[in-house]
Coordinates of C-alpha atoms in Angstrom, one line a residue:
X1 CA 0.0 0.0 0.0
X2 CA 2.8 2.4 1.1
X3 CA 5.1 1.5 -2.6
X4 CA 1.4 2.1 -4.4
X5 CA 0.9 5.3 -2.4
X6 CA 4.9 6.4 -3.7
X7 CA 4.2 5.2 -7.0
X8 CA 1.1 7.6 -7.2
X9 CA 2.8 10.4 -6.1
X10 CA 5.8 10.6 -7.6
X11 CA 6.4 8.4 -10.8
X12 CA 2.9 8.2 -12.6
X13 CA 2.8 9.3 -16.0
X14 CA 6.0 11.8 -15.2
X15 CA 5.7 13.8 -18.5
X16 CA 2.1 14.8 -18.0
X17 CA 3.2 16.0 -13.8
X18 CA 6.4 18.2 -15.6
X19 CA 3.7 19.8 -18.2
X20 CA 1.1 20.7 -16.0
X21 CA 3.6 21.7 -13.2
X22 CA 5.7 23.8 -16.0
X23 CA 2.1 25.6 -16.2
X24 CA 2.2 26.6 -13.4
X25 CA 5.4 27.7 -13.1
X26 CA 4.2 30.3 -15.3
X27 CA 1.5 31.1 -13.8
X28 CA 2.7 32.3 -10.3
X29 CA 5.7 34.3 -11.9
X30 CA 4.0 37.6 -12.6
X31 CA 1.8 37.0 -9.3
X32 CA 4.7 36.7 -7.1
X33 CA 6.3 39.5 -8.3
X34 CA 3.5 41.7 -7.5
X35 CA 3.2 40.1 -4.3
X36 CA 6.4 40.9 -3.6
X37 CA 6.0 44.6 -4.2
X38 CA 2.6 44.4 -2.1
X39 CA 4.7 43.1 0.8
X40 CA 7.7 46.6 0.2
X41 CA 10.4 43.6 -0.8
X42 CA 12.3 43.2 -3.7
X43 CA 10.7 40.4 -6.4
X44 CA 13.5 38.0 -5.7
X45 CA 12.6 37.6 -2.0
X46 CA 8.8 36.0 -3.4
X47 CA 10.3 34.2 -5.8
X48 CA 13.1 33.0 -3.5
X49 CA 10.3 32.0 -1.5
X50 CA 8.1 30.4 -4.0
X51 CA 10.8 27.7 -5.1
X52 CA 12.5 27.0 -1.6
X53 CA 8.6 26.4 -0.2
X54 CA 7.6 24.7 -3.9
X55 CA 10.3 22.2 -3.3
X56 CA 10.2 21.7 0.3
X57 CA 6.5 21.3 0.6
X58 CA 6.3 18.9 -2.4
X59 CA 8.0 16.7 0.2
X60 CA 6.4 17.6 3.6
X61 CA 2.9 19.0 2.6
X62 CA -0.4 16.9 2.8
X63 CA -1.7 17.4 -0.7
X64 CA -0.2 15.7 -3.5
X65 CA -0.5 18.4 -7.1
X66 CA -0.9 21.4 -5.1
X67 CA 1.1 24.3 -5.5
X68 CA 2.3 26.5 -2.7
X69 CA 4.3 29.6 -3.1
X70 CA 4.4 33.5 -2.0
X71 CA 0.8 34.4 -1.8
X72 CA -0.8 37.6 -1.6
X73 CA -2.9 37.5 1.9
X74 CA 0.4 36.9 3.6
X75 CA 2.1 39.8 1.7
X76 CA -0.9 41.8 2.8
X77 CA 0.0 40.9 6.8
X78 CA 3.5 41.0 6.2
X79 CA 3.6 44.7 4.2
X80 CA 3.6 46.5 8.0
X81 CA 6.1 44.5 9.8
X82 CA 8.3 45.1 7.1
X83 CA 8.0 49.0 6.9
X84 CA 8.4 49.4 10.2
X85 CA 11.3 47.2 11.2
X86 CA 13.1 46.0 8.1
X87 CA 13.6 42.8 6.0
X88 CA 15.2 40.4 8.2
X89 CA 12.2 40.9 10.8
X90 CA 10.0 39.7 8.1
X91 CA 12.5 36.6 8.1
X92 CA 12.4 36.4 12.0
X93 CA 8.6 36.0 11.8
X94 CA 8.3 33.6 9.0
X95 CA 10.4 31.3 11.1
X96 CA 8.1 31.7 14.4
X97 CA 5.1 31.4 11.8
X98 CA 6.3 27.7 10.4
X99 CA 6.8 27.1 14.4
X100 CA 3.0 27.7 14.7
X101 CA 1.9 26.0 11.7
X102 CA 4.1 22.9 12.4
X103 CA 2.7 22.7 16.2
X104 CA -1.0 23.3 14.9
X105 CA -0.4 20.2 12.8
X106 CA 1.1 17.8 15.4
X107 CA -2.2 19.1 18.1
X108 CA -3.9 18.0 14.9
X109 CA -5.9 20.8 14.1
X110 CA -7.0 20.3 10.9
X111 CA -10.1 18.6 11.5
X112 CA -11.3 22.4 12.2
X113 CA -11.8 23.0 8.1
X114 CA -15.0 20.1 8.7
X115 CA -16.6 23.3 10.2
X116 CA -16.1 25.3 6.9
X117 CA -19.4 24.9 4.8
X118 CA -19.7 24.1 1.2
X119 CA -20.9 27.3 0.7
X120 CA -18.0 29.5 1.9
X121 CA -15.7 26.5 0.1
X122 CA -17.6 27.8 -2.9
X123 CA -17.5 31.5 -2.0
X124 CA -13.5 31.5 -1.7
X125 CA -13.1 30.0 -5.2
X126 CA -15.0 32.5 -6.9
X127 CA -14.0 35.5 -4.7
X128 CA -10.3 34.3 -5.8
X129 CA -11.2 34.0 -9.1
X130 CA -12.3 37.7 -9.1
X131 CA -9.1 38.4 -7.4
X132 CA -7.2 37.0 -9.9
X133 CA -8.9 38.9 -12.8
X134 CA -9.2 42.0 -11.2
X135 CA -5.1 41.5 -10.4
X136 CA -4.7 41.6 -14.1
X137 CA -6.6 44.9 -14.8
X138 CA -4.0 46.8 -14.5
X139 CA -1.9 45.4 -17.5
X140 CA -5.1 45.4 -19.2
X141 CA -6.6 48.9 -18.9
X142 CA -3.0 50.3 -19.3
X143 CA -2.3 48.6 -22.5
X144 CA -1.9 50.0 -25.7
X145 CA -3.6 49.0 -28.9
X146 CA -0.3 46.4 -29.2
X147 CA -1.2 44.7 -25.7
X148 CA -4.4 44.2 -26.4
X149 CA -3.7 42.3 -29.8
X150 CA -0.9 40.6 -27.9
X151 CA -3.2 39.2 -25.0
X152 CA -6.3 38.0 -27.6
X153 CA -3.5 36.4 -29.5
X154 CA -2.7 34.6 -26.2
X155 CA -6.1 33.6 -25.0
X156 CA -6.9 32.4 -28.7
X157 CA -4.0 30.4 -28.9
X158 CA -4.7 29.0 -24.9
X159 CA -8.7 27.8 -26.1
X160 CA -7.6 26.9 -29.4
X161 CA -4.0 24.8 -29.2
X162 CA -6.4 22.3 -27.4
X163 CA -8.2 21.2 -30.6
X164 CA -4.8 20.9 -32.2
X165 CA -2.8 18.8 -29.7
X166 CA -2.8 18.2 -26.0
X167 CA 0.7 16.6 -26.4
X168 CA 2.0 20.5 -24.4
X169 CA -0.5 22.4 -22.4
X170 CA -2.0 25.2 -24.4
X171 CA -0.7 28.2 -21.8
X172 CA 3.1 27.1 -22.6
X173 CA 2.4 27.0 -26.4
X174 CA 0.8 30.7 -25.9
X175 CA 4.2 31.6 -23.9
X176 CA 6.4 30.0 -26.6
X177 CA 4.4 32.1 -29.8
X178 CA 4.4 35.3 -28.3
X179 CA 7.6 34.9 -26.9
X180 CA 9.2 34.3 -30.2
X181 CA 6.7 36.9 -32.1
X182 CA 7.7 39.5 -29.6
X183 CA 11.5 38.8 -30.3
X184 CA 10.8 38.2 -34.2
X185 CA 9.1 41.5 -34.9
X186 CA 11.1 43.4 -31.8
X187 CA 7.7 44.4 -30.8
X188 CA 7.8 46.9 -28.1
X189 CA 5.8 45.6 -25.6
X190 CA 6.1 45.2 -21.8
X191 CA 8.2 42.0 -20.7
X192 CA 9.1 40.2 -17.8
X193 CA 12.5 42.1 -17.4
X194 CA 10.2 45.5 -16.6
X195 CA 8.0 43.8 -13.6
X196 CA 11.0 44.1 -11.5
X197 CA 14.6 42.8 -10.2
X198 CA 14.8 39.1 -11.0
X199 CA 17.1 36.8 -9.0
X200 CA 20.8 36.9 -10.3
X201 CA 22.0 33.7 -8.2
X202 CA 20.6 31.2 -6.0
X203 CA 19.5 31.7 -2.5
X204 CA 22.0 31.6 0.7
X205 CA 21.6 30.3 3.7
X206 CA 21.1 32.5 6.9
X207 CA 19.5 33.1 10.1
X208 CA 17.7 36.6 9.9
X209 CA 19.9 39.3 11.3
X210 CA 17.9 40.4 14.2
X211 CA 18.6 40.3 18.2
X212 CA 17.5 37.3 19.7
X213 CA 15.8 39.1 22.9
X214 CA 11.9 39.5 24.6
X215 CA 11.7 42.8 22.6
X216 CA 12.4 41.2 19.1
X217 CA 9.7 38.5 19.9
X218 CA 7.3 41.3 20.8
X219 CA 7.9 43.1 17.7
X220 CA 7.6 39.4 15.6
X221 CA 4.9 37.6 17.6
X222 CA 1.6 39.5 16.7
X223 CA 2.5 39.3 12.7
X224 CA 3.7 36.0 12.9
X225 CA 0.9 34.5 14.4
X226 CA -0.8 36.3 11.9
X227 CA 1.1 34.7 8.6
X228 CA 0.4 31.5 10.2
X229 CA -3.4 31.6 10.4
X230 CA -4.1 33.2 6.7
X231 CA -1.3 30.5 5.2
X232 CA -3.2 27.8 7.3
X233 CA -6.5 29.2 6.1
X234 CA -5.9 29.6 2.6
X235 CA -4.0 26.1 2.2
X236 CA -6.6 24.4 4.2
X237 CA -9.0 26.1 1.3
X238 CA -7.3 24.9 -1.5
X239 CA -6.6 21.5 -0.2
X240 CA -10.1 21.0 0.1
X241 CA -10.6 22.2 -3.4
X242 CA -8.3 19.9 -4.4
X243 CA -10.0 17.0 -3.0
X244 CA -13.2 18.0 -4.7
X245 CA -11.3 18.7 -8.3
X246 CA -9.8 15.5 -8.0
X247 CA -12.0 13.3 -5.7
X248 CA -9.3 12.0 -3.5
X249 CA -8.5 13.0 0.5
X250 CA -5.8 14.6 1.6
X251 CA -4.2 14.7 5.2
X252 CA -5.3 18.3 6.4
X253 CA -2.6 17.6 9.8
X254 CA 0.4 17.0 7.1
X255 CA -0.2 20.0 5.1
X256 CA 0.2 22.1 8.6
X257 CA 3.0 20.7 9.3
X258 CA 4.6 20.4 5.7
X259 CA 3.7 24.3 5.4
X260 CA 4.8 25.4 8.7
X261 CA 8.6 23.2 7.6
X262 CA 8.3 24.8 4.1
X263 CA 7.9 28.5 5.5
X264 CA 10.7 28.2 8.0
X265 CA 12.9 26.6 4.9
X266 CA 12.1 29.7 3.3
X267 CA 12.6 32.5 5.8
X268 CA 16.2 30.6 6.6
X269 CA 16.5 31.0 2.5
X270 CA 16.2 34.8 2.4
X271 CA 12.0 34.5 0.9
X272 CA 8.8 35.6 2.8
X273 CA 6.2 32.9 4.2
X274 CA 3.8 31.5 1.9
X275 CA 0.9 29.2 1.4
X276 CA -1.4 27.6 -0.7
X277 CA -2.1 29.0 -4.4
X278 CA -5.3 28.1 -5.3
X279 CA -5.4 29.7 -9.4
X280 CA -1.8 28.2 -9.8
X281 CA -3.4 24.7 -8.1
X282 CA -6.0 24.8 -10.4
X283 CA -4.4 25.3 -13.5
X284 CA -1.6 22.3 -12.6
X285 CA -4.8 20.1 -11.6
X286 CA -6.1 21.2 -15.0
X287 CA -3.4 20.0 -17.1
X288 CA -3.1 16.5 -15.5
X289 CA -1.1 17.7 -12.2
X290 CA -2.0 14.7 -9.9
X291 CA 1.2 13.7 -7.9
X292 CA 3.4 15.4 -6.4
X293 CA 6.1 15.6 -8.7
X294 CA 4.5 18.2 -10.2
X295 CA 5.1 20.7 -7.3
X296 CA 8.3 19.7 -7.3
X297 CA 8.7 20.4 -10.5
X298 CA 7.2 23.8 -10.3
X299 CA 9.5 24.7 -7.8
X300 CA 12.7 23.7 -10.0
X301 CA 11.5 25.0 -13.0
X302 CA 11.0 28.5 -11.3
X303 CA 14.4 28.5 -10.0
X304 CA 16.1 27.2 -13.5
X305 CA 14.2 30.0 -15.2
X306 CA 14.8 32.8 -12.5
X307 CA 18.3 31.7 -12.9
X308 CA 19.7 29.7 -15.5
X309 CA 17.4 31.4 -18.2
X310 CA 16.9 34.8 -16.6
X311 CA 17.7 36.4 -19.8
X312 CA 15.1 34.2 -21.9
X313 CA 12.7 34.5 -19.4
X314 CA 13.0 38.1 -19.3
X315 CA 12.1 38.6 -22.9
X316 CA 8.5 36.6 -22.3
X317 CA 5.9 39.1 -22.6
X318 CA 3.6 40.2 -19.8
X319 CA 0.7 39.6 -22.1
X320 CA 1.3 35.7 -22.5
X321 CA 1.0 35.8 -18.4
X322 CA -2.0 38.0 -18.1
X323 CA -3.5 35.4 -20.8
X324 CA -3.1 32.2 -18.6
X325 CA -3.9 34.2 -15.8
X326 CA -7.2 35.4 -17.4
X327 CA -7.7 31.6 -18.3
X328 CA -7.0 30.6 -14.8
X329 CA -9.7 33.2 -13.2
X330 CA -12.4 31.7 -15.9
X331 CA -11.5 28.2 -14.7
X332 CA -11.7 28.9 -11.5
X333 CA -14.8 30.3 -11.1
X334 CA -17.3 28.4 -10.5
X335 CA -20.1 29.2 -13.0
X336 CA -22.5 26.5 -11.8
X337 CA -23.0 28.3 -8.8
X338 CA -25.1 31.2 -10.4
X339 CA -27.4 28.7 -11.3
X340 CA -27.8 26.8 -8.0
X341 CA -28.4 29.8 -6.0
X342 CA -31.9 30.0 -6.9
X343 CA -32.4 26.1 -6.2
X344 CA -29.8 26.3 -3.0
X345 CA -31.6 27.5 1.0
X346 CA -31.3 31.0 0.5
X347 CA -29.1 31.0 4.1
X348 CA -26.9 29.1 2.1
X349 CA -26.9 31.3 -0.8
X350 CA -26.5 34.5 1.3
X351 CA -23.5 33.1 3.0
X352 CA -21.8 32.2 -0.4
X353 CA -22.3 35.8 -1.4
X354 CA -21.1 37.6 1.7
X355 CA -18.2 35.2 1.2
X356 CA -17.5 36.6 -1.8
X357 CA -18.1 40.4 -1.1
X358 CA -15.9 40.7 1.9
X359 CA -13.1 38.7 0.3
X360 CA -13.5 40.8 -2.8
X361 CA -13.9 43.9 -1.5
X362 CA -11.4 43.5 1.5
X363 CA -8.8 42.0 -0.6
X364 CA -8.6 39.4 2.3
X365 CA -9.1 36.2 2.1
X366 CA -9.0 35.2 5.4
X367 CA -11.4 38.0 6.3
X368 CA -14.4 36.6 3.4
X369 CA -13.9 32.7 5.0
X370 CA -13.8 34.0 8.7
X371 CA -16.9 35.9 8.1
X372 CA -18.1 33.3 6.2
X373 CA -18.1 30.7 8.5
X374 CA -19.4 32.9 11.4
X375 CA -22.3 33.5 9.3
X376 CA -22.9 29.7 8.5
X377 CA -22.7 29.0 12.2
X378 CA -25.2 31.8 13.0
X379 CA -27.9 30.8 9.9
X380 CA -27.2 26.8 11.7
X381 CA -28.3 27.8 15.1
X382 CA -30.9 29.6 13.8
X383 CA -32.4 26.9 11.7
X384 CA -31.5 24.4 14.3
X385 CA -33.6 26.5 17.3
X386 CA -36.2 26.8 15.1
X387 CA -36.4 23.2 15.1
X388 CA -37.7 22.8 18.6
X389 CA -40.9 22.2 19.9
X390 CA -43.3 22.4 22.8
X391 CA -46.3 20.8 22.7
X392 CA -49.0 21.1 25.2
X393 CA -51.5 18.5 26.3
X394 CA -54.0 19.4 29.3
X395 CA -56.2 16.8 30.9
X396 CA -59.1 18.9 32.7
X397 CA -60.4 16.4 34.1
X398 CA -57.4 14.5 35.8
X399 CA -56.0 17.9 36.6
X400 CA -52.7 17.6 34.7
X401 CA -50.8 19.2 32.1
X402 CA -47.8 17.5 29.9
X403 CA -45.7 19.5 27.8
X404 CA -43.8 17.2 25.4
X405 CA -40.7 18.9 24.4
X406 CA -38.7 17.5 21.3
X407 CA -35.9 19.0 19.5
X408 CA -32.2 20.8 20.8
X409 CA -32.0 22.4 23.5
X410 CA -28.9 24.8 23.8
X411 CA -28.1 28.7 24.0
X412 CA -29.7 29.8 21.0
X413 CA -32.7 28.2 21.8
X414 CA -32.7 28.4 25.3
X415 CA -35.0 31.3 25.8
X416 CA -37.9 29.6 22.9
X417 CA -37.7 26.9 25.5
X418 CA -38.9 29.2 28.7
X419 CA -41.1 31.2 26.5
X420 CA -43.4 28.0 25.5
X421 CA -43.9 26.9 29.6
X422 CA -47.4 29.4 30.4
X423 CA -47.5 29.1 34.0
X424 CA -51.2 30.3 34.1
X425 CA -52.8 27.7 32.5
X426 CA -50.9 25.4 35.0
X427 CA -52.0 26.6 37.9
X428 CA -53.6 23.9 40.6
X429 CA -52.7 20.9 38.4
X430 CA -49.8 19.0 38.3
X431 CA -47.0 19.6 35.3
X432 CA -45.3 16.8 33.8
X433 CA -42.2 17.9 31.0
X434 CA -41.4 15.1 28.9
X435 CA -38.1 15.4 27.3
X436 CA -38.0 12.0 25.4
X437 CA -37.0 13.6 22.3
X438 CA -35.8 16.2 23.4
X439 CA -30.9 16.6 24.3
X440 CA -29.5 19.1 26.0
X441 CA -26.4 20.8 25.0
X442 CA -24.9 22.9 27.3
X443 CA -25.0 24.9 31.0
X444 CA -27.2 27.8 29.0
X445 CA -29.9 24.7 28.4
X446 CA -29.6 23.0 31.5
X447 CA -30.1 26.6 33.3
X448 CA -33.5 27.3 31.2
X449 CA -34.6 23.8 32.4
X450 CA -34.0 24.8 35.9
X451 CA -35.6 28.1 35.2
X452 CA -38.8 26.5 34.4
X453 CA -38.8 24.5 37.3
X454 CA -38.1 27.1 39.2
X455 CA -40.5 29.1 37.9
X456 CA -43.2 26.8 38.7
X457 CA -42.1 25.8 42.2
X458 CA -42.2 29.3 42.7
X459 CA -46.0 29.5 42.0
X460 CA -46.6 26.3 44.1
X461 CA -47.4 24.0 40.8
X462 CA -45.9 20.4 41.4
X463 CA -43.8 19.8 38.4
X464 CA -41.8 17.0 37.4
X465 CA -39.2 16.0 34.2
X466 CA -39.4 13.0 32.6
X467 CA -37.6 11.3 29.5
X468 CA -34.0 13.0 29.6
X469 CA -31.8 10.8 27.8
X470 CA -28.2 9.5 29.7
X471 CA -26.1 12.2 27.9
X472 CA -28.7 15.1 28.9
X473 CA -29.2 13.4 32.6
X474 CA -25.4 13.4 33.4
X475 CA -24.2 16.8 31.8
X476 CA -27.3 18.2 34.2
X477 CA -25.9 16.3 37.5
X478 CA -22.3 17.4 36.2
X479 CA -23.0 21.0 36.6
X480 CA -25.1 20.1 39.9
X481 CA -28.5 21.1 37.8
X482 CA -31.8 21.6 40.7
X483 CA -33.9 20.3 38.5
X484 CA -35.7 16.6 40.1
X485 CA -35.2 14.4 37.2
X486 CA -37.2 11.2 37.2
X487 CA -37.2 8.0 34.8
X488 CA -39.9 6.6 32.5

């Protein structure tokens, strides 16, 4: 089973892993750079970062075919730390990050993504499919009448290559044609070279150049503990988007650790912290990227190109990358959602739409699925306290009443529960609650039941409760509950 699982991973159908991870080499070079300048560092320390973790994580992480790199959420967290205390700080608290990540994969922590709902899942794809697109805007709107040929040219030859061959992915044939038209013709368009400083060797060892004292781990500890959470939150995402693309598991607990490893790897390597890339994930998964040699690959292949073929590289136009990263937003989105949101519980709907505004509009990722999944839990609760019941059945005659209670019982619908109990119509007979169907959840629902007996000892009406089940009956005597419980 363990060969099989090696077998998988690294050495099936190796050309098709090197293609699709090539892809996405591509695809996270013109991202990284402009992370890097979101983040105030030089475009070498992302893409430092980008093949140190691509390499490192290809080994260590959780999710075979996904592609981890410098992202921009992080850049976002990291931009402040680095303005106000330097470089190697930001190096200082990408190492105390990967501490965090590694010990929140060893506690085992990643069970916590069961608690993110299908509908923020689907929320964070499409908000980062925005994100992607509107990223590229800039090249777009700013173009000249040249750019714009240049980029249909690309997109035409990405949707139409396929038709032709899918012997090389379609987004390195539109790299290799523009590439070579742009050199042909000496066309003067924008090219790699102009985003920025590319790296001019490979990556040195050393341990950020910063005092090892209580003061420096003031400065680093709030920022750090922030890289850690949004690079466990967006790779925790795109793991899961993973498994559904591909419809295998993944070990959420590995891909902590591997990332927190990965991140320290790089921070010792001169790069920033990083974390899952969801549009660069996609497109590898896309092009056959199932193993993962294909992150390794896209690790390598970035730092062969950044420096062994830095001076071909530099000649690739910008428009061949906006292209695949146009393709990538398209792909990403998902477009089947529209049409399920009038068929989908509009709770479900609104929280897959809130999901997607506060991402979008934030620019933070982290922010859209931490709203997201507040909001699912609060539409839950509400649903679920709407659920319970309280029936009420009087016999006159025999001078009794019988309130049959069925349902959860727990904070939010704690107070429903007192509410349905009408002490008037009880008066001078005896009250029986029957809580058969009825669990109870926690001290806020075991203090409403001792409210309502309470309440009707108060007013001299003999009251008894019947029917709580052994899980309800022992989490009341745990927290020393008044209410007299007696069995059916």
């Amino acid at each position: 089973m363990q060969f099989s699982s090696v077998r998988r991973d690294w050495s099936a159908n190796p050309k098709r892993e090197m293609l699709a991870g090539a892809v996405a080499t591509f695809a996270l070079i013109p991202e990284v750079i402009a992370f890097s300048f979101v983040a105030g560092v030089d475009p070498q320390v992302g893409l430092f970062a980008s093949f140190v973790i691509g390499i490192v994580i290809a080994f260590t992480g959780g999710r075979p075919a996904m592609i981890s790199a410098a992202a921009g959420s992080v850049a976002l967290v990291a931009a402040p730390l680095v303005h106000a205390h330097g470089l190697h700080y930001l190096f200082a608290a990408g190492l105390l990050a990967g501490l965090v990540q590694i010990a929140f994969g060893i506690l085992r922590l990643g069970v916590l993504m069961r608690y993110v709902s299908k509908s923020v899942r689907t929320g964070f794809v499409n908000a980062l499919a925005i994100l992607i697109f509107a990223a590229q805007l800039p090249h777009i709107i700013h173009g000249d009448w040249l750019a714009y040929c240049m980029l249909a040219a690309g997109l035409a030859v990405i949707y139409i290559a396929p038709r032709v061959t899918t012997a090389i992915p379609s987004p390195l044939i539109c790299i290799l044609v523009l590439t070579v038209a742009a050199i042909s013709f000496n066309l003067p368009v924008m090219r790699i070279a102009d985003l920025g400083k590319l790296p001019d060797s490979l990556p040195v060892f050393g341990w950020p150049a910063v005092p090892i004292t209580l003061e420096t781990l003031t400065i680093i500890a709030g920022p750090a503990l922030a890289i850690a959470m949004v690079g466990l939150l967006e790779s925790m995402m795109t793991a899961s988007v993973v498994d559904d693309l591909t419809g295998t598991p993944s070990s959420k607990n590995r891909e902590c650790t591997g990332l927190g490893i990965a991140n320290m790897a790089s921070s010792l390597f001169g790069g920033i912290a990083g974390c899952g890339m969801i549009g660069q994930t996609v497109s590898n998964v896309k092009y056959g990227g199932r193993g993962r040699l294909s992150t390794l690959f896209a690790g390598a292949l970035l730092l062969v190109l950044m420096v062994l073929l830095k001076p071909w590289v530099s000649q690739v136009p910008v428009a061949a990358l906006v292209a695949i990263m146009v393709m990538v937003s398209i792909d990403t989105f998902d477009w089947s959602s529209l049409k399920t949101m009038v068929v989908h519980p509009k709770m479900s709907s609104a929280v897959m739409l809130v999901t997607v505004l506060v991402t979008v509009f934030s620019a933070n990722l982290a922010l859209g699925v931490t709203v997201g999944v507040l909001l699912s839990g609060v539409f839950f609760m509400f649903k679920v306290a709407r659920l319970l019941q309280v029936k009420t059945e009087i016999d006159a005659d025999a001078g009794q009443v019988r309130y049959l209670v069925s349902g959860q019982v727990f904070f939010a619908s704690a107070d429903v529960f007192i509410d349905a109990f009408d002490i008037e119509q009880s008066k001078g007979m005896d009250v029986t609650i029957d809580v058969s169907k009825a669990h109870f959840w926690d001290i806020t629902a075991v203090a409403a039941l001792d409210r309502v007996v309470d309440r009707f000892n108060t007013h001299g009406i003999a009251s008894r409760v019947l029917g709580l089940n052994d899980a309800s009956a022992t989490l009341i005597k745990s927290l020393d509950g008044s209410t007299k419980l007696e069995e059916i």
